[in-house]
Coordinates of C-alpha atoms and ligand atoms in Angstrom, one line a residue:
X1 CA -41.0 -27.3 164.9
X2 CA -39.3 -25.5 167.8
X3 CA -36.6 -23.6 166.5
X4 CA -33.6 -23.8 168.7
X5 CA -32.1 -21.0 169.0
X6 CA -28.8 -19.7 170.2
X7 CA -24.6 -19.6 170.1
X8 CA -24.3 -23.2 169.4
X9 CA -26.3 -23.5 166.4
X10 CA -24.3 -20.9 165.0
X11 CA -21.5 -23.5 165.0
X12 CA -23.2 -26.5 164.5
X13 CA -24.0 -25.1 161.3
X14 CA -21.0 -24.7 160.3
X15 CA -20.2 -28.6 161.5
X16 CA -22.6 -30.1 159.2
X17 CA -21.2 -27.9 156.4
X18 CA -18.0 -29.8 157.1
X19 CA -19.5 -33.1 156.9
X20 CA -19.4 -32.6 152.8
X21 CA -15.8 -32.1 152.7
X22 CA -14.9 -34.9 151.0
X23 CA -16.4 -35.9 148.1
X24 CA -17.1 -32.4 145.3
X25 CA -17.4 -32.6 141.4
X26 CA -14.6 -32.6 139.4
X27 CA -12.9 -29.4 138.5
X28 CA -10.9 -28.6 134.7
X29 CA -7.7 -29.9 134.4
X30 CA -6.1 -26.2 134.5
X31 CA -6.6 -23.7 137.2
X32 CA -7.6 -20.2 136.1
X33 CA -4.5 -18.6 136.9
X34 CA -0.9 -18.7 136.2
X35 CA 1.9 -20.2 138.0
X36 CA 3.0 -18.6 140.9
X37 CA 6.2 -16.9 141.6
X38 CA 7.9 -17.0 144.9
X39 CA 8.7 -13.6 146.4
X40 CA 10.6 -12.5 149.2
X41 CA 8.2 -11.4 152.3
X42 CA 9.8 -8.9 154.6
X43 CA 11.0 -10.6 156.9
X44 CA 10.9 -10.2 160.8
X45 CA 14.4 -10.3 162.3
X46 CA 13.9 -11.9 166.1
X47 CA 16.2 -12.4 168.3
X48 CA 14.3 -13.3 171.0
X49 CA 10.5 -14.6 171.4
X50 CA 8.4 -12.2 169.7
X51 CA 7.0 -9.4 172.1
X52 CA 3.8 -7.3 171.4
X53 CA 5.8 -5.1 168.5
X54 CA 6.7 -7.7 166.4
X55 CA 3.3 -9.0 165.8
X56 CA 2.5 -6.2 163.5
X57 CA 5.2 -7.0 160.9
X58 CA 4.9 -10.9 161.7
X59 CA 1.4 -10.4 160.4
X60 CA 2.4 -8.5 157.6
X61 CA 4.8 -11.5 156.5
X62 CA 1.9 -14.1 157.3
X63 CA -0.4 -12.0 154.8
X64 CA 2.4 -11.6 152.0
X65 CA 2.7 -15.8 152.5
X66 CA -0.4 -16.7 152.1
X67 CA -1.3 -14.3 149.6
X68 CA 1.5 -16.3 147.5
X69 CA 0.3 -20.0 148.6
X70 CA -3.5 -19.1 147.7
X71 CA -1.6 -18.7 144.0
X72 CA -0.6 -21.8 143.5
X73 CA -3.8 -23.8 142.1
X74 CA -4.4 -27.1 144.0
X75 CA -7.3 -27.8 143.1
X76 CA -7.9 -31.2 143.8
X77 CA -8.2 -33.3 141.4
X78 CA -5.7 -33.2 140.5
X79 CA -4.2 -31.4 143.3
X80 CA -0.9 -30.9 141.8
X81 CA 0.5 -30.9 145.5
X82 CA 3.6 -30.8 144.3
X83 CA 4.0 -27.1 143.5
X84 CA 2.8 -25.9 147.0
X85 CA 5.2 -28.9 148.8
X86 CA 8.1 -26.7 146.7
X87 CA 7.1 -23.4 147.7
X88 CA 6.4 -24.0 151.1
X89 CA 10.2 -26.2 151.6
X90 CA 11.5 -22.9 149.6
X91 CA 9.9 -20.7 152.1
X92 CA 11.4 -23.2 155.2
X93 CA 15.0 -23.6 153.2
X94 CA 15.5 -19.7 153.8
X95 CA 14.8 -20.0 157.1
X96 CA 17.5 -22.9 157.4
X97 CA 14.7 -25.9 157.9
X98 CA 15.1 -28.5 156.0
X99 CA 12.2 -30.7 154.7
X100 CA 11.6 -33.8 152.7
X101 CA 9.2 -34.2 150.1
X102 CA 7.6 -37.1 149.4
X103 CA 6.4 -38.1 145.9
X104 CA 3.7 -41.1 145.8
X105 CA 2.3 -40.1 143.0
X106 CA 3.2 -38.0 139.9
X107 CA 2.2 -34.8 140.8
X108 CA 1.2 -35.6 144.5
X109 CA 3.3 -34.6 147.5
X110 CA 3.6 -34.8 151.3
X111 CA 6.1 -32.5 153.0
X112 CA 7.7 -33.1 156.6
X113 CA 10.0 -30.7 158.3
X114 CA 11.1 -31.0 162.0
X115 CA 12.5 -28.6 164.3
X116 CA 14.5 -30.2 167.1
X117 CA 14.5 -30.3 170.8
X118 CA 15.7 -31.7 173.6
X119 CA 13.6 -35.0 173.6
X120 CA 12.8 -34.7 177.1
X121 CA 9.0 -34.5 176.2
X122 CA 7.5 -36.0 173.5
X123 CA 6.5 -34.2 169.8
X124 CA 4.4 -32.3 168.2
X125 CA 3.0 -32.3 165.2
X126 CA 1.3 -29.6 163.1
X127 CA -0.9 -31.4 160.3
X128 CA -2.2 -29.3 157.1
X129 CA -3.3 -30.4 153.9
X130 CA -2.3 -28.7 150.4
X131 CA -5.1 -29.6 148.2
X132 CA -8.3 -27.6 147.5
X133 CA -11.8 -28.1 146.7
X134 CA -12.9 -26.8 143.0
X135 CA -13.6 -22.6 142.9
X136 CA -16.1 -21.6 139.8
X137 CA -14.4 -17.9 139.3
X138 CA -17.5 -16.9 137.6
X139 CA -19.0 -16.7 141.1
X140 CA -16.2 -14.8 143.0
X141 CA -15.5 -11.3 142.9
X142 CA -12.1 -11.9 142.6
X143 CA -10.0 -14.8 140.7
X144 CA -10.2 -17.4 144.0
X145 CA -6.1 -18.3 142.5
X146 CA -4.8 -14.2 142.3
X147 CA -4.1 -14.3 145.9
X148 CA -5.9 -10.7 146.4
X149 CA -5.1 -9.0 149.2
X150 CA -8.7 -6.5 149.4
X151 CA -10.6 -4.6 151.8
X152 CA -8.2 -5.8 154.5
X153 CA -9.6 -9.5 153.0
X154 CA -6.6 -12.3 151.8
X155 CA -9.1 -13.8 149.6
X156 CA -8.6 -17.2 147.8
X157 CA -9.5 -20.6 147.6
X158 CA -7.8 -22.2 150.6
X159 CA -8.0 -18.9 152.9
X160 CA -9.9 -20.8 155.2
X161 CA -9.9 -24.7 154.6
X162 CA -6.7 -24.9 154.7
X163 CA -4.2 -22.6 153.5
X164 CA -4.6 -19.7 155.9
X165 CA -4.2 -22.5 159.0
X166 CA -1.2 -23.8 157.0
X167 CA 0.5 -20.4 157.1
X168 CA -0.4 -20.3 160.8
X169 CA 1.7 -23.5 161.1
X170 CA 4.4 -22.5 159.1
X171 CA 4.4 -19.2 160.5
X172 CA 5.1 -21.2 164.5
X173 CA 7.9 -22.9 162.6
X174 CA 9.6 -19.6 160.9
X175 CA 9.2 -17.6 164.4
X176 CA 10.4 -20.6 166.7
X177 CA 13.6 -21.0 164.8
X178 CA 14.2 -17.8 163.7
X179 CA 14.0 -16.8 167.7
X180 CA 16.1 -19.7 168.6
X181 CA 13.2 -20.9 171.5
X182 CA 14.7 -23.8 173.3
X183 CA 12.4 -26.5 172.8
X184 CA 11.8 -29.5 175.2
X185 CA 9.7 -31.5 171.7
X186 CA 10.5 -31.8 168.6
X187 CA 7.8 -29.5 166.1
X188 CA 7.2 -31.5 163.0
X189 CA 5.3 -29.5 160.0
X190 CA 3.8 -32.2 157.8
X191 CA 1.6 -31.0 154.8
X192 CA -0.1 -33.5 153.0
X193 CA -2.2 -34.2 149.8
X194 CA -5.9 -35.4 149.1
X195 CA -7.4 -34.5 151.7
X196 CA -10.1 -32.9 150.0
X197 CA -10.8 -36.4 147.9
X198 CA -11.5 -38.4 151.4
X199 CA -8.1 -41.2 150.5
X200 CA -5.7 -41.1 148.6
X201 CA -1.8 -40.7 148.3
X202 CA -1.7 -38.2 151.4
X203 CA -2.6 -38.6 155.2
X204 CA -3.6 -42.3 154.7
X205 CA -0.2 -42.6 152.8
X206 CA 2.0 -41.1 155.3
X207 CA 0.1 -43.5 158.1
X208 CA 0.5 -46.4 156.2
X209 CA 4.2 -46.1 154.6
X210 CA 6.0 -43.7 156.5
X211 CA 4.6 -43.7 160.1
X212 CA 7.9 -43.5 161.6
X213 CA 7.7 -39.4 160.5
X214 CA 5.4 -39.0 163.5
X215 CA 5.8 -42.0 165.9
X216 CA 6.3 -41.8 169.5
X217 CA 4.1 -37.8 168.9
X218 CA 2.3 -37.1 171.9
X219 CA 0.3 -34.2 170.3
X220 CA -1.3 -32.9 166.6
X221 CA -3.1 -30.0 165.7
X222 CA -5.3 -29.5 162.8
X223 CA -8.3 -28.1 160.9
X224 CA -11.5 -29.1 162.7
X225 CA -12.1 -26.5 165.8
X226 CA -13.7 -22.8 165.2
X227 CA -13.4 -19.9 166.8
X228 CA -16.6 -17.8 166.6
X229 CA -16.5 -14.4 166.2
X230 CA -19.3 -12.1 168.2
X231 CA -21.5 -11.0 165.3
X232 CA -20.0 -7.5 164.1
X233 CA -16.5 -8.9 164.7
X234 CA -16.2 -7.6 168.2
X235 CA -14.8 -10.1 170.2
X236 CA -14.7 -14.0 170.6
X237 CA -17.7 -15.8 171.4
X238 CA -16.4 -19.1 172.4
X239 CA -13.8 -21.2 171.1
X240 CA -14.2 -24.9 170.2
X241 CA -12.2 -27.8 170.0
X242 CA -12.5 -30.7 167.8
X243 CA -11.8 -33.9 170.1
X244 CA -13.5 -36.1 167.9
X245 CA -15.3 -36.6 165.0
X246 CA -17.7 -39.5 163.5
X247 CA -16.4 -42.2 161.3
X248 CA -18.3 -42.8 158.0
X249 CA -19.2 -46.1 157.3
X250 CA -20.4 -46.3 154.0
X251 CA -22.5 -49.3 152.8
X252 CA -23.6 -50.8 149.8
X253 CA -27.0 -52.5 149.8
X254 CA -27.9 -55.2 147.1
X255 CA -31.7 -56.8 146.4
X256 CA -31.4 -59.4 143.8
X257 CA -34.5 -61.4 142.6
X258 CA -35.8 -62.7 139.1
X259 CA -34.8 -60.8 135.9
X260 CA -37.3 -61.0 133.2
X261 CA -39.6 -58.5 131.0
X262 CA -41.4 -55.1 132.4
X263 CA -44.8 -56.1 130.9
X264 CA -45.0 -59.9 132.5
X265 CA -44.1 -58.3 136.4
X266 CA -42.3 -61.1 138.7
X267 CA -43.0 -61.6 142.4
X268 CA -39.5 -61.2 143.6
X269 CA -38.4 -58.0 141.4
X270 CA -35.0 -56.8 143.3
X271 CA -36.2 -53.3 142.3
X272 CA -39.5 -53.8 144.5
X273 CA -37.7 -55.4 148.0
X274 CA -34.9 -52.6 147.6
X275 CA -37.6 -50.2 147.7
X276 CA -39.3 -51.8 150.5
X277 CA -36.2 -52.7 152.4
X278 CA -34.8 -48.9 152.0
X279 CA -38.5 -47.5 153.0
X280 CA -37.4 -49.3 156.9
X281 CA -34.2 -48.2 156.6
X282 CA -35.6 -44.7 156.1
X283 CA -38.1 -45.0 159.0
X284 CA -35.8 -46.4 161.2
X285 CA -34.9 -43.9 164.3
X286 CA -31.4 -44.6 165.7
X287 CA -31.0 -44.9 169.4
X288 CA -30.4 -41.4 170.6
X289 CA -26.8 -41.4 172.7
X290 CA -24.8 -39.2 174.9
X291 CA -21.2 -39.4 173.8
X292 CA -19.0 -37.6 176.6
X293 CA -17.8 -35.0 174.5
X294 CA -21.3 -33.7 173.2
X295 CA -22.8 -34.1 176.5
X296 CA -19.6 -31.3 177.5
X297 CA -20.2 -29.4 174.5
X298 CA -24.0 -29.0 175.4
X299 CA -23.2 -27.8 179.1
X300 CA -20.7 -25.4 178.2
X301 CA -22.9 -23.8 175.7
X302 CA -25.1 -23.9 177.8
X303 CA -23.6 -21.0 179.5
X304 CA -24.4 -18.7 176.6
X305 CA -27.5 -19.8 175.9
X306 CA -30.1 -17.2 176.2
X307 CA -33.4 -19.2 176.0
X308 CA -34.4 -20.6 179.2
X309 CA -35.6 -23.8 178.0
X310 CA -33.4 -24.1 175.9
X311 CA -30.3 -23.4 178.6
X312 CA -32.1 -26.5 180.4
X313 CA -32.1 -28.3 177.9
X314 CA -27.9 -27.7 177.3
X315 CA -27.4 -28.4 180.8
X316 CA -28.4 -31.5 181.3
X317 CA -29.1 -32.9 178.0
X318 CA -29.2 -36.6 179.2
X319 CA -32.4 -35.4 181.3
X320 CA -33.5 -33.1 178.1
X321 CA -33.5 -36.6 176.1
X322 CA -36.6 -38.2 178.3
X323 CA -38.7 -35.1 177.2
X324 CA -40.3 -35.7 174.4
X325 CA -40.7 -31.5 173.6
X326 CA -37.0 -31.4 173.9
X327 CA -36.6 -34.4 172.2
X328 CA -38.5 -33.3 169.1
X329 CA -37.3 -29.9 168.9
X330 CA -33.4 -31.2 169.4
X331 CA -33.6 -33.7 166.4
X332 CA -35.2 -31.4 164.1
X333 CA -33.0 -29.3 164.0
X334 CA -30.3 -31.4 161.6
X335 CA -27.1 -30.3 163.7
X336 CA -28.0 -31.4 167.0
X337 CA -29.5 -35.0 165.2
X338 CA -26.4 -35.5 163.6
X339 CA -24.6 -35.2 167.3
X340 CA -26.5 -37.3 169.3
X341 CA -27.1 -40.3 167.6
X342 CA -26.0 -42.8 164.2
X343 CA -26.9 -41.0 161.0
X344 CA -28.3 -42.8 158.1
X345 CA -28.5 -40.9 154.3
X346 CA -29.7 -43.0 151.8
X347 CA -27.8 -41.1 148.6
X348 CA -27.5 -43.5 145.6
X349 CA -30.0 -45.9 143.7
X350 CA -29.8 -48.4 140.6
X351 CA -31.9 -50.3 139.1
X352 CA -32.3 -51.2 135.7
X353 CA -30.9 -49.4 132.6
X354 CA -34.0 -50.1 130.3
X355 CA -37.5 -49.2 131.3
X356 CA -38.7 -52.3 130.0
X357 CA -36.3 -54.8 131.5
X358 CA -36.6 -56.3 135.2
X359 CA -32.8 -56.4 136.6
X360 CA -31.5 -59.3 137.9
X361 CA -30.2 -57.2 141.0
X362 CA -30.7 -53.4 142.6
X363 CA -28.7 -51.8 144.7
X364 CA -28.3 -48.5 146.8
X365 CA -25.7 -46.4 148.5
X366 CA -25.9 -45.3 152.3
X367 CA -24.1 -43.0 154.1
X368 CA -23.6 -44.1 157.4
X369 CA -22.1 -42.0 160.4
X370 CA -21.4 -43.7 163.4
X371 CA -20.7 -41.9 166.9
X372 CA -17.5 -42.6 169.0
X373 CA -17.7 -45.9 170.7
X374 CA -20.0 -47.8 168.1
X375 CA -19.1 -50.8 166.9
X376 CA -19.8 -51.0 163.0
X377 CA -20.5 -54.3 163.8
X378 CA -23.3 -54.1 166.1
X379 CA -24.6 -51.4 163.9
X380 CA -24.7 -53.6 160.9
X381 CA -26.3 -56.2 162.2
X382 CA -28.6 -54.2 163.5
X383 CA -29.4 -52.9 159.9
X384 CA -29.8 -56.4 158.3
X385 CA -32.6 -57.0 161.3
X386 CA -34.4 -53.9 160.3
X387 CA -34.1 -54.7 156.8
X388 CA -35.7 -58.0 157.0
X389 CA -35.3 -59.5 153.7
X390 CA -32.6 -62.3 153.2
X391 CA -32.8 -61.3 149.4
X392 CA -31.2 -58.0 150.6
X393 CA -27.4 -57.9 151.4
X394 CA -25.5 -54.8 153.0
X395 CA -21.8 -54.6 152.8
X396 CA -19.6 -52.1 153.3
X397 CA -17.8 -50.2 150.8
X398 CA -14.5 -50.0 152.3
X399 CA -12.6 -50.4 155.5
X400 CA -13.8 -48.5 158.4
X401 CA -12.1 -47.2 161.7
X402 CA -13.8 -47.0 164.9
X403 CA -14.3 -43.0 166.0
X404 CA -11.6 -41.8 168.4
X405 CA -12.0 -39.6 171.2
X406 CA -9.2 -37.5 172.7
X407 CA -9.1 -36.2 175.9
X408 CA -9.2 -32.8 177.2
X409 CA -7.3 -33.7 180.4
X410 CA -3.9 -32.9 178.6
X411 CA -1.0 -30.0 178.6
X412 CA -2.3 -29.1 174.8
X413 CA -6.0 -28.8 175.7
X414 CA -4.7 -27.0 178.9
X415 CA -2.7 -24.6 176.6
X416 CA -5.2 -23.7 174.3
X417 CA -8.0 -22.4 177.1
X418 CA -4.9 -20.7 178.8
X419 CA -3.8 -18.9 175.6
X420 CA -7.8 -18.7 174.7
X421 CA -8.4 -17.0 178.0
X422 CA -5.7 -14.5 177.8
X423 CA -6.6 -13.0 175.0
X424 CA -10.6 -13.5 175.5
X425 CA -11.5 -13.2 179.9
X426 CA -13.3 -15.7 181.2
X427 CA -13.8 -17.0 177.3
X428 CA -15.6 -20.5 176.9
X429 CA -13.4 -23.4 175.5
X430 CA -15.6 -25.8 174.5
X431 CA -15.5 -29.4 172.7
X432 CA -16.8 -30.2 169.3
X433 CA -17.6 -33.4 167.3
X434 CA -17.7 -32.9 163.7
X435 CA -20.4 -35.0 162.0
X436 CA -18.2 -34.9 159.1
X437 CA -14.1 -35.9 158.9
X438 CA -10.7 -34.7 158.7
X439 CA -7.4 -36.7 158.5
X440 CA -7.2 -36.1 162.2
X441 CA -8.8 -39.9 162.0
X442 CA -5.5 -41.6 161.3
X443 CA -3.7 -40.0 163.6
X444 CA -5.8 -40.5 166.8
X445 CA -5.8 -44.0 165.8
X446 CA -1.7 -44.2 166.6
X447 CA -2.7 -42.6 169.6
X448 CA -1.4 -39.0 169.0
X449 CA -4.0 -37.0 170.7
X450 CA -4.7 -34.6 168.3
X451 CA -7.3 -31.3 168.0
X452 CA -9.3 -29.7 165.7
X453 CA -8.2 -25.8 166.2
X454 CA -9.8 -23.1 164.1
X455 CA -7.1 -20.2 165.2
X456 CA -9.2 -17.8 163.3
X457 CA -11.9 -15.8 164.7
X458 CA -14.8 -16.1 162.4
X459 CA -18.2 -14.7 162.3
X460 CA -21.1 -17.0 160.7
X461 CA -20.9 -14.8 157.7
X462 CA -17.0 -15.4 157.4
X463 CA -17.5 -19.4 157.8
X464 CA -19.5 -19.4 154.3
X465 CA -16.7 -19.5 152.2
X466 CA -15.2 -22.8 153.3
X467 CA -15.9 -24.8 150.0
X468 CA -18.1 -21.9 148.6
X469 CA -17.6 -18.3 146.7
X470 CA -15.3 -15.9 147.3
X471 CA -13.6 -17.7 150.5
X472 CA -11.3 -14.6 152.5
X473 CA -9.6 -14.7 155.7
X474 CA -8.9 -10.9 157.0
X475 CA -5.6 -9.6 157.9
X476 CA -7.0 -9.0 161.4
X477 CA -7.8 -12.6 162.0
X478 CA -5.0 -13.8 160.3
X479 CA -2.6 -12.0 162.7
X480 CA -4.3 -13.1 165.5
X481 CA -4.7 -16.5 164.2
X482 CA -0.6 -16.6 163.9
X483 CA -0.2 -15.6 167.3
X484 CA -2.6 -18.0 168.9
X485 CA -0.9 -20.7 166.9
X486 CA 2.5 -19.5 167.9
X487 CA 1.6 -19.4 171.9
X488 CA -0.3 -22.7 171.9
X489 CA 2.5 -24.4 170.5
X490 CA 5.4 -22.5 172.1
X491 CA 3.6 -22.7 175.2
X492 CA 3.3 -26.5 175.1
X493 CA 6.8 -27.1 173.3
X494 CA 9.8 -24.4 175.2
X495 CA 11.4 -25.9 177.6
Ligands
ZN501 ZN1 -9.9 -28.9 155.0

């Protein structure tokens, strides 16, 4: 194999890493630490946008936030939303921002708040999510619900994926009203539950029962982008944007055949054609496609590439594609496979219970993730004809949305390389396609064009903790991560 080497596999690591986000183990019903207690963050008085001196103390009141919010245990399930939907509409009520809560569920909660402005242009809406995957304290340093501030570390379950970009959010909210910006959009802050669980009573819930909250928005920002931090922490690599991500389409597949017992064998045993018809399935190599937004991603990388070939490669990866040596050494490395074409993961068998006991049907589970502009459709049928068994059904397991692509031609996208480039010269703002999902999904679909923003700088070190041990944002990027938010969106939003 022919390792690729260079600044995007830094990041597409960190992509497939995402593409587990939904589904973790349960956690206990209790968190390992106590309830939290709202506090009273100094608070920066502004009368006017912020200038350079206030960023100091605005930081300072970011870090005392989210060093509260990583104490309240969301772990999800059962998420528990509620508490952190109270704190944060405590925290906006000071301010004088009102918010709703919304209760689906006992326990569960959505919160929406919504800063006015003019209406001449159109809003904006700044998406988090409350809930948390599971932390195992016996493998942190520090109790991942304490809200330890460390090191110059706010470390925490949530620092990164999502709490820290939450504060970010609410931290645009606070410092827009609190400095009176005229505003030509309204800014709506809408923090929402289960996301970590893949469904649920939050983002899908808010789509389907209340999509009035963000109608008519021309704009949403959420998790899904990443800023990469030079190795060392000196300096910003490149900054990428999540335009789009791939839509799961999970499948059930079902042999049936003639039940009977193990020691008299049957020529149709379901177990048997599964096996056989999963074996295709396994060999079976995808078309390889250029989606518009990886082929953009490749050439801008491509820029920081420091391998010759490998530069070539980036820079035209449509040619890249009809070499086979650049073909081979692209699709092993599991990143750049899972970009450029459909994915298939068989991950779940049955069979029968008893050794001894044909069973009257088999089944598997496969994870399927289609690029943008697939038609599940197409691909299923395709599937069935590789399969080639008419004892062998595939379904799938729920409903399914075709992937979205926003467009980078926009006044947000603009915004975010302008404020990008400002702080970084000449920095590269790049596109990225996660191979996993966000809640991003259900918004694009009610055509909001909405991004993935990481407004932290990160190094590859940093990025482990998103849904590992000891997760930590530092105060450093945290205040930088405010500010970027703040610009971006006051940027787009002042009249
Ligand atoms: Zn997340």
């Amino acid at each position: 194999m022919i390792e690729v080497r260079g600044g995007w596999s830094r990041w597409a690591a960190l992509v497939v890493l995402a593409a587990g986000c939904a589904r973790r183990p349960a956690p206990p019903l209790a968190g390992p630490s106590s309830a939290p207690v709202l506090q009273t963050p100094a608070r920066v008085a502004l009368i006017a946008a912020p200038v350079e001196s206030d960023w100091k103390g605005l930081g300072e009141e970011a870090t005392s936030l989210l060093s509260q919010y990583l104490r309240i245990n969301t772990t999800n399930p059962p998420g528990n939303e509620i508490a952190a939907a109270r704190w944060l509409a405590e925290v906006l009520r000071r301010e004088g921002i009102e918010s709703r809560i919304f209760e689906p569920a006992p326990g569960k909660a959505n919160l929406y708040a919504r800063l006015a402005g003019d209406g001449s242009a159109r809003p904006i809406v700044l998406l988090n999510h409350l809930d948390v995957v599971l932390a195992s304290p016996e493998f942190w340093t520090v109790d991942p619900f304490g809200g330890v501030i460390k090191d110059g570390y706010i470390w925490g379950r949530g620092a990164l994926d999502m709490k820290g970009e939450g504060i970010a959010q609410l931290m645009t909210m606070l410092i827009l009203k609190r400095a009176k910006v005229p505003l030509k959009r309204d800014i709506i802050f809408l923090a929402t539950a289960d996301e970590e669980i893949g469904a649920g009573v939050g983002a899908a819930w808010i789509a389907e029962q209340q999509p009035d909250l963000v109608r008519g928005a021309e704009f949403l920002l959420n998790e899904g982008g990443l800023t990469r931090a030079k190795a060392g922490g000196a300096g910003v690599e490149f900054y990428a944007v999540g335009t789009t991500e791939k839509s799961p389409f999970w499948l059930n597949v079902t042999a049936r055949g003639t039940t009977g017992h193990g020691s008299r064998p049957t020529p149709d045993n379901p177990v048997h054609r599964l096996i056989r018809a999963l074996d295709r399935v396994a060999d079976w190599k995808t078309p390889l496609t250029v989606t518009p937004s990886v082929e953009r991603s490749f050439s801008d990388l491509a820029r920081i590439e420091r391998d010759t070939t490998v530069r070539r490669w980036f820079s035209d990866i449509r040619a890249a594609l009809r070499d086979s040596a650049a073909v081979h050494a692209l699709t092993s490395d599991i990143a750049y496979n899972a970009l450029l074409r459909n994915t298939i993961s068989i991950t779940g068998l049955k069979g029968s219970d008893k050794t001894n006991v044909i069973p009257p049907v088999a089944t598997a589970a496969i994870d399927v993730r289609l690029l943008p502009g697939q038609d599940p459709a197409a691909f299923l049928a395709e599937l069935v004809r590789v399969i080639g068994d008419t004892a062998v059904t595939v379904k799938p397991q729920g409903p399914n949305w075709p992937a979205t692509e926003s467009s980078t031609e926009t006044e947000m996208f603009r915004a975010i390389t302008e404020v990008a480039r400002e702080r970084t010269p000449n920095a590269l703002v790049t596109t990225m396609m996660l191979a996993g999902f966000t809640d991003s999904h259900y918004f694009r679909r009610m055509g909001i064009a909405s991004y993935g923003v990481g407004p932290f700088p990160l190094t590859q070190a940093d990025s482990r903790g998103v849904h590992g041990n000891d997760e930590r944002v530092s105060i450093d990027a945290l205040r930088s991560g405010v500010r970027f938010y703040y610009e971006v969106v006051s940027r787009v939003a002042r009249q």
